[in-house]
PDB file of C-alpha atoms in Angstrom:
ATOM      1  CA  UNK A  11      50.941 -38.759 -71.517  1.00 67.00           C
ATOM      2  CA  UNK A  12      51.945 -41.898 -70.057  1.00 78.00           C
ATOM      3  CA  UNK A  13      48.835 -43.716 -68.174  1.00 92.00           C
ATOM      4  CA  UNK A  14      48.821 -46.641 -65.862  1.00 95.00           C
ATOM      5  CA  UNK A  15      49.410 -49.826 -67.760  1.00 96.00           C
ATOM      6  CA  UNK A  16      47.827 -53.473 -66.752  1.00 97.00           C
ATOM      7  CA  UNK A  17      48.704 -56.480 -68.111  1.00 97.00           C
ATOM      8  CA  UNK A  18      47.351 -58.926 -69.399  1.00 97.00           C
ATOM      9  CA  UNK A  19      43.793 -57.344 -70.158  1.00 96.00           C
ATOM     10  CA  UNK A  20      41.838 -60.252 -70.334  1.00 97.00           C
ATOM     11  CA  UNK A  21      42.634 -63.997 -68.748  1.00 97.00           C
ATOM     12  CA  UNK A  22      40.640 -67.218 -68.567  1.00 98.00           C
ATOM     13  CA  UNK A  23      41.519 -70.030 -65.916  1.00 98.00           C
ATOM     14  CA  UNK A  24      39.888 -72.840 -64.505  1.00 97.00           C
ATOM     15  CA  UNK A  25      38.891 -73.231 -61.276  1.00 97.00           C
ATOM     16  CA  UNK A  26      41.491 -73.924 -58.346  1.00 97.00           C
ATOM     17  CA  UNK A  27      44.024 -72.162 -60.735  1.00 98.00           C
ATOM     18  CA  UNK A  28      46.757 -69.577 -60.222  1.00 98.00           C
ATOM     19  CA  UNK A  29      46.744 -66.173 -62.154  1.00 98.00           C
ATOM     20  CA  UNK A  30      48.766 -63.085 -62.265  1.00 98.00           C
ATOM     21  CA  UNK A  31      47.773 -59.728 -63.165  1.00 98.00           C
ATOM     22  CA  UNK A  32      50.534 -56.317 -63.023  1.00 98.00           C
ATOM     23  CA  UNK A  33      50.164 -53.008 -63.168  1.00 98.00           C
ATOM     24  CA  UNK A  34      52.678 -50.699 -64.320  1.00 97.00           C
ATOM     25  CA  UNK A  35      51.978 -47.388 -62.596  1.00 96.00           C
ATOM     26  CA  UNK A  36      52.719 -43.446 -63.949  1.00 94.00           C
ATOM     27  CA  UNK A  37      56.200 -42.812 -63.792  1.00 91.00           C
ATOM     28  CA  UNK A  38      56.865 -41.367 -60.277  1.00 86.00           C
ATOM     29  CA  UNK A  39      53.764 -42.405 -58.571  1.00 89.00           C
ATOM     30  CA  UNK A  40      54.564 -44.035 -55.981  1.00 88.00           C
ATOM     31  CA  UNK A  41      51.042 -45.168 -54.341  1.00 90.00           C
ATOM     32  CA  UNK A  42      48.948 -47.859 -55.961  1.00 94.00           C
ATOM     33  CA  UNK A  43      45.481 -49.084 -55.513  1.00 93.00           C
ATOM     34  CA  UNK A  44      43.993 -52.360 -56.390  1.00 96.00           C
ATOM     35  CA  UNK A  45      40.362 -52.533 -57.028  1.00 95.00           C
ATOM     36  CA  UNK A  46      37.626 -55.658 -57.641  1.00 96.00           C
ATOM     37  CA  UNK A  47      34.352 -54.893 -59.778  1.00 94.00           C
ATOM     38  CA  UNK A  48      32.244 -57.498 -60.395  1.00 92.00           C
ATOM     39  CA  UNK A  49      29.414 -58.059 -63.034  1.00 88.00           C
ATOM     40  CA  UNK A  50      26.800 -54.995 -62.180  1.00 85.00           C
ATOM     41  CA  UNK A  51      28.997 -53.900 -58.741  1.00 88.00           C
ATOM     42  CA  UNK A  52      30.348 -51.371 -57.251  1.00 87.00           C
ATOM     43  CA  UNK A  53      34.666 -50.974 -57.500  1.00 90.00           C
ATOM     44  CA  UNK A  54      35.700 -52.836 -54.036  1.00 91.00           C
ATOM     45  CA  UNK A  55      39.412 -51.848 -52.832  1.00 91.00           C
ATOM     46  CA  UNK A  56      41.687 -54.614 -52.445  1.00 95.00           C
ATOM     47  CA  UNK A  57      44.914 -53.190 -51.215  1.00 95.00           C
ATOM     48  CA  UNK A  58      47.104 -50.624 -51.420  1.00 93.00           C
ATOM     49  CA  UNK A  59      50.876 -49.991 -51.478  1.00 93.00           C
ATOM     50  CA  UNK A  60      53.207 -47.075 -50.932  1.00 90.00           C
ATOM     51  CA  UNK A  61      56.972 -47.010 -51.457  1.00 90.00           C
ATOM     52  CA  UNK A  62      56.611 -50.880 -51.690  1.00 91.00           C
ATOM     53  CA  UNK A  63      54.926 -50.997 -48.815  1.00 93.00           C
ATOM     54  CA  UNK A  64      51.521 -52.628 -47.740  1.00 93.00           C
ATOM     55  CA  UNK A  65      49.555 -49.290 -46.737  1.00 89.00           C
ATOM     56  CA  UNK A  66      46.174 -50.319 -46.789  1.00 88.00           C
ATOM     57  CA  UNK A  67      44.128 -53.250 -46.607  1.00 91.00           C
ATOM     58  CA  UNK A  68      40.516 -53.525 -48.205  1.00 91.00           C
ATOM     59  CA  UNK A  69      38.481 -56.859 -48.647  1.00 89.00           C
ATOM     60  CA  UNK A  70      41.357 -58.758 -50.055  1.00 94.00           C
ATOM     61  CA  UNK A  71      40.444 -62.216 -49.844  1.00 96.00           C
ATOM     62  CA  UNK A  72      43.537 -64.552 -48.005  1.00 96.00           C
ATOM     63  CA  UNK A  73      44.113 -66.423 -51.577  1.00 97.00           C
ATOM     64  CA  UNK A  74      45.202 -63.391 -52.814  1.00 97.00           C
ATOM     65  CA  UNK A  75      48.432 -61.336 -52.355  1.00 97.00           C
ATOM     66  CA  UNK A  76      50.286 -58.591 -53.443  1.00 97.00           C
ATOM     67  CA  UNK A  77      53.345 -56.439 -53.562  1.00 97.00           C
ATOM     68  CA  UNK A  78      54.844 -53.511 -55.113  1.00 96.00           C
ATOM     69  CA  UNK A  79      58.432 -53.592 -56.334  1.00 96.00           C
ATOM     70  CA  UNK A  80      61.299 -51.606 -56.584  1.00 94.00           C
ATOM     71  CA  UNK A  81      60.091 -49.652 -60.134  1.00 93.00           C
ATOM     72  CA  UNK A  82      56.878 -48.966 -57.980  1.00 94.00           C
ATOM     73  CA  UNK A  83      55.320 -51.666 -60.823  1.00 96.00           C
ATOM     74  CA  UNK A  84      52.776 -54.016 -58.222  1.00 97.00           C
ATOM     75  CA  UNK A  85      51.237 -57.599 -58.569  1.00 98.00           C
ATOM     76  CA  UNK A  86      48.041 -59.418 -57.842  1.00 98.00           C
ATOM     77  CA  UNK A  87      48.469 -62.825 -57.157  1.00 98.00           C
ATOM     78  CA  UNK A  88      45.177 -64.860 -57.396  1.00 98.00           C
ATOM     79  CA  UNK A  89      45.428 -68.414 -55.963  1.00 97.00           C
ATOM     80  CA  UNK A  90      42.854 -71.208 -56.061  1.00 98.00           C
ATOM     81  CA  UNK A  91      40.473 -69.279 -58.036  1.00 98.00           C
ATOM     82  CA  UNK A  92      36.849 -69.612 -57.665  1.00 97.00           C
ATOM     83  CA  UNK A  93      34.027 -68.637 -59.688  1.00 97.00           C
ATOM     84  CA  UNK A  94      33.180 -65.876 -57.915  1.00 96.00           C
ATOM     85  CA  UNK A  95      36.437 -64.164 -58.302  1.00 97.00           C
ATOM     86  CA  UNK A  96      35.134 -63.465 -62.168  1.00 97.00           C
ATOM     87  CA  UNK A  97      35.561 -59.684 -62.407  1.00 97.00           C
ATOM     88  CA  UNK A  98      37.230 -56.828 -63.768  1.00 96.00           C
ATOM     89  CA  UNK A  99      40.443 -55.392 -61.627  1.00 97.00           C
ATOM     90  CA  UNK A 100      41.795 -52.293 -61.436  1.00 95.00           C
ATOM     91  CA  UNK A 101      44.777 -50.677 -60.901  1.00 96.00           C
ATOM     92  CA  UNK A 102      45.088 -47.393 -59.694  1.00 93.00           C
ATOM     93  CA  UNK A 103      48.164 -44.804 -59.096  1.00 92.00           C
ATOM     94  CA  UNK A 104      48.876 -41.800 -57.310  1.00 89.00           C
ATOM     95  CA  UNK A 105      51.527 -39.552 -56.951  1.00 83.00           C
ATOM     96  CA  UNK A 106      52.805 -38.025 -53.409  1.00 75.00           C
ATOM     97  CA  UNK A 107      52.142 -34.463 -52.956  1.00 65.00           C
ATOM     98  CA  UNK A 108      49.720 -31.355 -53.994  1.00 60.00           C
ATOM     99  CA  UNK A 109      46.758 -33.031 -55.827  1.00 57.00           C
ATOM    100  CA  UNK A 110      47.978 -36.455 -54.656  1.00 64.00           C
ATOM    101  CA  UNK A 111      44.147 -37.451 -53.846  1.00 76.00           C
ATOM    102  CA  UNK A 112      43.309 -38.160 -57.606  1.00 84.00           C
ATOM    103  CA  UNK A 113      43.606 -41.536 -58.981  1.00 88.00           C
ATOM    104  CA  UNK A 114      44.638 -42.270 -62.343  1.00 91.00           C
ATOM    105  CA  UNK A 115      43.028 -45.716 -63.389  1.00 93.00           C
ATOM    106  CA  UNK A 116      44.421 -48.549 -65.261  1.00 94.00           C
ATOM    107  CA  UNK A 117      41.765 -49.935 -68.639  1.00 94.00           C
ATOM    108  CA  UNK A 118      41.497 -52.775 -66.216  1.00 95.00           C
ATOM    109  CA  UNK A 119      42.510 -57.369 -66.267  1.00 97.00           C
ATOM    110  CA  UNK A 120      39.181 -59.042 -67.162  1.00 97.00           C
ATOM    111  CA  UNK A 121      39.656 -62.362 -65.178  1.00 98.00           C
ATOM    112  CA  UNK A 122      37.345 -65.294 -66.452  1.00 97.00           C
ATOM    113  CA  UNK A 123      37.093 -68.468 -63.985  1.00 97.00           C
ATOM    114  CA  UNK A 124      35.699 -71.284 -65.941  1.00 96.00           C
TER     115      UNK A 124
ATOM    116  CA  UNK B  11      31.906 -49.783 -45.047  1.00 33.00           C
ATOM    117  CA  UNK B  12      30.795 -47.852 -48.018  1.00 37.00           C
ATOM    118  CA  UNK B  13      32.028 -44.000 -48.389  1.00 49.00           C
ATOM    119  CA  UNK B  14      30.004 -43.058 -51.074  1.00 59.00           C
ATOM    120  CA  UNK B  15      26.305 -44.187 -51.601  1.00 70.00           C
ATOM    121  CA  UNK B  16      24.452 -42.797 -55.010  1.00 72.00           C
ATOM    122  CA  UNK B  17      21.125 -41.660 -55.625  1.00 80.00           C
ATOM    123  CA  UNK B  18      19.424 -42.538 -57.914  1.00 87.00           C
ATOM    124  CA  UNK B  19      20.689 -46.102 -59.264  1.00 88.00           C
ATOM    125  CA  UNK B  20      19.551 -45.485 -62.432  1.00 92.00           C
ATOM    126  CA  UNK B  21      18.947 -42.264 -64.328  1.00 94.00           C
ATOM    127  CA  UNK B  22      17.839 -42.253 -67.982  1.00 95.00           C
ATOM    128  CA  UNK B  23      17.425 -38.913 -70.020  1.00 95.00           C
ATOM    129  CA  UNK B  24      17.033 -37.041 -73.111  1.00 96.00           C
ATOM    130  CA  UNK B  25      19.943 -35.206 -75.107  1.00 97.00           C
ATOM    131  CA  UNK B  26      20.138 -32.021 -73.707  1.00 97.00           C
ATOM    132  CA  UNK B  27      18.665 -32.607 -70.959  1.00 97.00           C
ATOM    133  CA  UNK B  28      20.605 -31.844 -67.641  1.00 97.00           C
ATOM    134  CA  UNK B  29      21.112 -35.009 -65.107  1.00 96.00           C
ATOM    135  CA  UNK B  30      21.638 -35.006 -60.998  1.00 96.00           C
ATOM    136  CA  UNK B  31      22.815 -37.171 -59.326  1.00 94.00           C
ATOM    137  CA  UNK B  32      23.255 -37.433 -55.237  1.00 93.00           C
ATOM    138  CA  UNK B  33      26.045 -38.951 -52.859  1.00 90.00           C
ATOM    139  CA  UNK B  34      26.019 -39.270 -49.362  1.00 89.00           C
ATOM    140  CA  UNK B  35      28.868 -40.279 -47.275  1.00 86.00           C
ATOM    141  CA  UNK B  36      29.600 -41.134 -43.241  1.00 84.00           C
ATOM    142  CA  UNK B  37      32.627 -39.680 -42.258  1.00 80.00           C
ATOM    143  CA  UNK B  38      34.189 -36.359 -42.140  1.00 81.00           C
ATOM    144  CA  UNK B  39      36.435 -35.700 -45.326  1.00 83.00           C
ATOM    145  CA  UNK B  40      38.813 -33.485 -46.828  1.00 83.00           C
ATOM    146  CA  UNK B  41      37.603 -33.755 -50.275  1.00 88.00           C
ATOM    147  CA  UNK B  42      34.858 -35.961 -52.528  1.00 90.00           C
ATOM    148  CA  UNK B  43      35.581 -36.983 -55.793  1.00 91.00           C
ATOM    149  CA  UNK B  44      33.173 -37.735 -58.379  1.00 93.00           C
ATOM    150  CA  UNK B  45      34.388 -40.425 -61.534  1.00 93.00           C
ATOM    151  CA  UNK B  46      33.238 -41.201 -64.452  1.00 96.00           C
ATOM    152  CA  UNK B  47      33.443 -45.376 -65.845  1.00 94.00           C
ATOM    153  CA  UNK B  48      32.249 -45.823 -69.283  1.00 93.00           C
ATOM    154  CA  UNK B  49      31.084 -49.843 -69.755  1.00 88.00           C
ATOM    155  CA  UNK B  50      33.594 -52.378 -68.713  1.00 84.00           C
ATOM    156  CA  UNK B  51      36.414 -49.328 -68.932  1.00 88.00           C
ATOM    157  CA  UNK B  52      38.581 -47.542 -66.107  1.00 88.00           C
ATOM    158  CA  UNK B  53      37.434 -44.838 -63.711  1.00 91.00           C
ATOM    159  CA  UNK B  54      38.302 -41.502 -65.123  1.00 93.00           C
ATOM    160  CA  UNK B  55      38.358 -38.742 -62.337  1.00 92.00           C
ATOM    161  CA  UNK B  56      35.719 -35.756 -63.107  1.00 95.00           C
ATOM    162  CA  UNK B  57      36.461 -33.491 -60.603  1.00 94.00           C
ATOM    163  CA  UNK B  58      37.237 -33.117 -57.157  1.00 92.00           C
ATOM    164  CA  UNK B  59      35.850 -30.859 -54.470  1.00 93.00           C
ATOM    165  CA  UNK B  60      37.537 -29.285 -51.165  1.00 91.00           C
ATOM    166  CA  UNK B  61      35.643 -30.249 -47.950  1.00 90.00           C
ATOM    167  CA  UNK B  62      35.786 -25.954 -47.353  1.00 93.00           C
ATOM    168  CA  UNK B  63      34.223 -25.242 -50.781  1.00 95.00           C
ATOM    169  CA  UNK B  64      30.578 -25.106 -51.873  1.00 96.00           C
ATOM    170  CA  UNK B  65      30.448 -25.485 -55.486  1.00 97.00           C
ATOM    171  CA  UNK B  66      32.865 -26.193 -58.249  1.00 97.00           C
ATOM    172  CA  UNK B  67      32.732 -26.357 -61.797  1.00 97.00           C
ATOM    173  CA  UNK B  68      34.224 -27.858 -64.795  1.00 95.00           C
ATOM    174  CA  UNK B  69      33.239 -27.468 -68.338  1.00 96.00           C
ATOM    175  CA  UNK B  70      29.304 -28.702 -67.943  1.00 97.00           C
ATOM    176  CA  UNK B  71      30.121 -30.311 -64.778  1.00 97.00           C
ATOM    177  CA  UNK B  72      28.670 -28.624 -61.481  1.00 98.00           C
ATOM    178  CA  UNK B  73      29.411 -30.322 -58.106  1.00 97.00           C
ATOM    179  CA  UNK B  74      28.074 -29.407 -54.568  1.00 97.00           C
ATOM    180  CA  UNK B  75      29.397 -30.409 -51.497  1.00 96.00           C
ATOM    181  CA  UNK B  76      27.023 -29.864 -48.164  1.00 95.00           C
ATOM    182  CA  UNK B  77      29.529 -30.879 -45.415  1.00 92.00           C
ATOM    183  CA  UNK B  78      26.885 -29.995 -42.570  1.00 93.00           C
ATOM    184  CA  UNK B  79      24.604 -32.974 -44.411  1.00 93.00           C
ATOM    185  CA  UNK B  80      27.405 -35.484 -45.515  1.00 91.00           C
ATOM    186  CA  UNK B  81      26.121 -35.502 -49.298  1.00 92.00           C
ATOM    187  CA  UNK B  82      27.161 -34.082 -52.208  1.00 93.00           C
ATOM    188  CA  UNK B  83      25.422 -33.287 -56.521  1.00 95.00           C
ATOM    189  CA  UNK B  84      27.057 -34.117 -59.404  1.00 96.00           C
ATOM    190  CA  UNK B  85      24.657 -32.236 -62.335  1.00 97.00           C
ATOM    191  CA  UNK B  86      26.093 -32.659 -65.687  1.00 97.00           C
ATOM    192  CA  UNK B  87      24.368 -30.162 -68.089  1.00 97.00           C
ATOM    193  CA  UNK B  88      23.223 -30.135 -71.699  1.00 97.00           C
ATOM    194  CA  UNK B  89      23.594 -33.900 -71.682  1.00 97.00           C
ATOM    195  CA  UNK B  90      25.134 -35.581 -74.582  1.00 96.00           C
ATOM    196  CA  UNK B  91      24.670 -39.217 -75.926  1.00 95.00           C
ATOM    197  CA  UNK B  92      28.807 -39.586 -74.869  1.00 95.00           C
ATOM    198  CA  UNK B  93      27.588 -38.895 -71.345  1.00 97.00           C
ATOM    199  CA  UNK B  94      26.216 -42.486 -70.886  1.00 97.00           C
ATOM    200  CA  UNK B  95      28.515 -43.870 -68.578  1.00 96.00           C
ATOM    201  CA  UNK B  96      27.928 -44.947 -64.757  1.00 95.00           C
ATOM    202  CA  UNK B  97      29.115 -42.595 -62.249  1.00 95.00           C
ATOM    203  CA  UNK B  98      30.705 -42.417 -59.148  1.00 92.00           C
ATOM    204  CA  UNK B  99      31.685 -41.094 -55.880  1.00 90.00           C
ATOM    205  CA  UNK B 100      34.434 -41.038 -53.463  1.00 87.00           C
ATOM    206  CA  UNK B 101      34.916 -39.983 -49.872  1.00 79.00           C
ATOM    207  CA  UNK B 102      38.588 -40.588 -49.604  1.00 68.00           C
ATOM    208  CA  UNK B 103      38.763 -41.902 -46.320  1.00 55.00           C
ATOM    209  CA  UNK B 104      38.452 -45.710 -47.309  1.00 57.00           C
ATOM    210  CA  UNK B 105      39.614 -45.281 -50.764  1.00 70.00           C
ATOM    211  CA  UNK B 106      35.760 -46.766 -51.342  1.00 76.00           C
ATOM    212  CA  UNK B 107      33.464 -46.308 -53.688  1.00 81.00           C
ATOM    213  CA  UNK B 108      29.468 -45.917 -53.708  1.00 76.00           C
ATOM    214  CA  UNK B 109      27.423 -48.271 -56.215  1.00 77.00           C
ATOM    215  CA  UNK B 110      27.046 -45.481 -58.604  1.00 89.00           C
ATOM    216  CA  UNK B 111      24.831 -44.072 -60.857  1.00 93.00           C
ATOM    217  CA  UNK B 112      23.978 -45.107 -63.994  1.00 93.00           C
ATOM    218  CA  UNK B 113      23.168 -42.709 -66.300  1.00 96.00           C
ATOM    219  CA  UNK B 114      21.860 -43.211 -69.884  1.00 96.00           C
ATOM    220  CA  UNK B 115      21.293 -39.867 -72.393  1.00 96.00           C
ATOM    221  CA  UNK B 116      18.777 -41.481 -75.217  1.00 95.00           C
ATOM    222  CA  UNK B 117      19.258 -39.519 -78.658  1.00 90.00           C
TER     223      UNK B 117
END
């Protein structure tokens, strides 16, 4: 069965740099989480989009944005990175509908600030 | 804030032996999830339980749900070594998760 894909799975920058990370969700789900989990912590919600919209908003910090496109794929944009933003992310989808509460997880972008 | 808080942190057993964990949550829901994250992998989901049911099972998974206290037990029985994993809950109100518990089944 098809699972949600993220690319690239693991990415060094320097500080003050740019990065990119996508994830491709199941094939008609059309809700998708983004999630933050640093060394030892908890998974921390980022955002959220549904049918390409912004549908929820979790402790995104302002460097970063996102958006979900017309395949229902989504970005992370990460701008002037910082140390601290050194974690794992993860992608999450959902479909619409009966059982639409369970998330199916992406294997995750390690993201390395040097 | 936080929809799902864990109890205990940590949680280290023998093979075979069963393991409970708690989770406590703040607002009303219509269903708690419990999920599974192996080191450095994805959340897999476990199983989820309605906010009108008591008790569910699945496989060697048994999860309670106490609406009237806000918490609910995750008890994974006849623990394996493949259990070792950290574990989590989920109100879905926030789409937040607690800080888990970490659970390590020693051969």
């Amino acid at each position: 069965a098809a699972g949600v894909i993220q690319s690239p799975r693991h990415l060094i920058k320097e500080k003050r740099e740019t990065a990119t990370l996508k994830c491709y969700p199941i094939p008609r789900h059309d809700t998708v989480y983004w999630y933050q989990q640093g060394p030892g912590q908890d998974p921390q919600f980022l955002i959220s989009f549904y049918e390409k919209m912004q549908s929820d908003k979790g402790s995104i910090p302002d460097r970063f944005s996102a958006q979900q496109f017309s395949d229902y794929h989504s970005e992370l944009n990460m701008s002037s990175l910082e140390l601290g933003d050194s974690a794992l992310y993860f992608c999450a989808s959902r479909p619409q509908g009966p059982g639409a509460n369970v998330l199916t997880f992406g294997a995750g972008s390690r993201l390395t600030v040097l | 804030s936080q929809q799902g808080e864990e109890d205990p942190q940590a949680l280290s057993i023998q093979e075979g032996e069963n393991a409970t964990m708690n989770c406590s949550y703040k607002t009303s829901i219509n269903n708690l999830q419990w999920y599974r994250q192996n080191s450095g992998r994805g959340l897999v989901h476990l199983i989820l339980i309605r906010s009108n049911e008591r008790e569910k099972h699945s496989g060697r998974l048994r999860v309670t749900l106490d609406t009237s206290k806000k918490s609910s037990s995750l008890l994974i029985t006849a623990s394996r070594a493949a259990d070792t994993a950290s574990y989590f809950c989920a109100a879905f109100y926030k789409l937040s998760f607690g800080a888990g518990t970490t659970v390590t089944v020693r051969a």
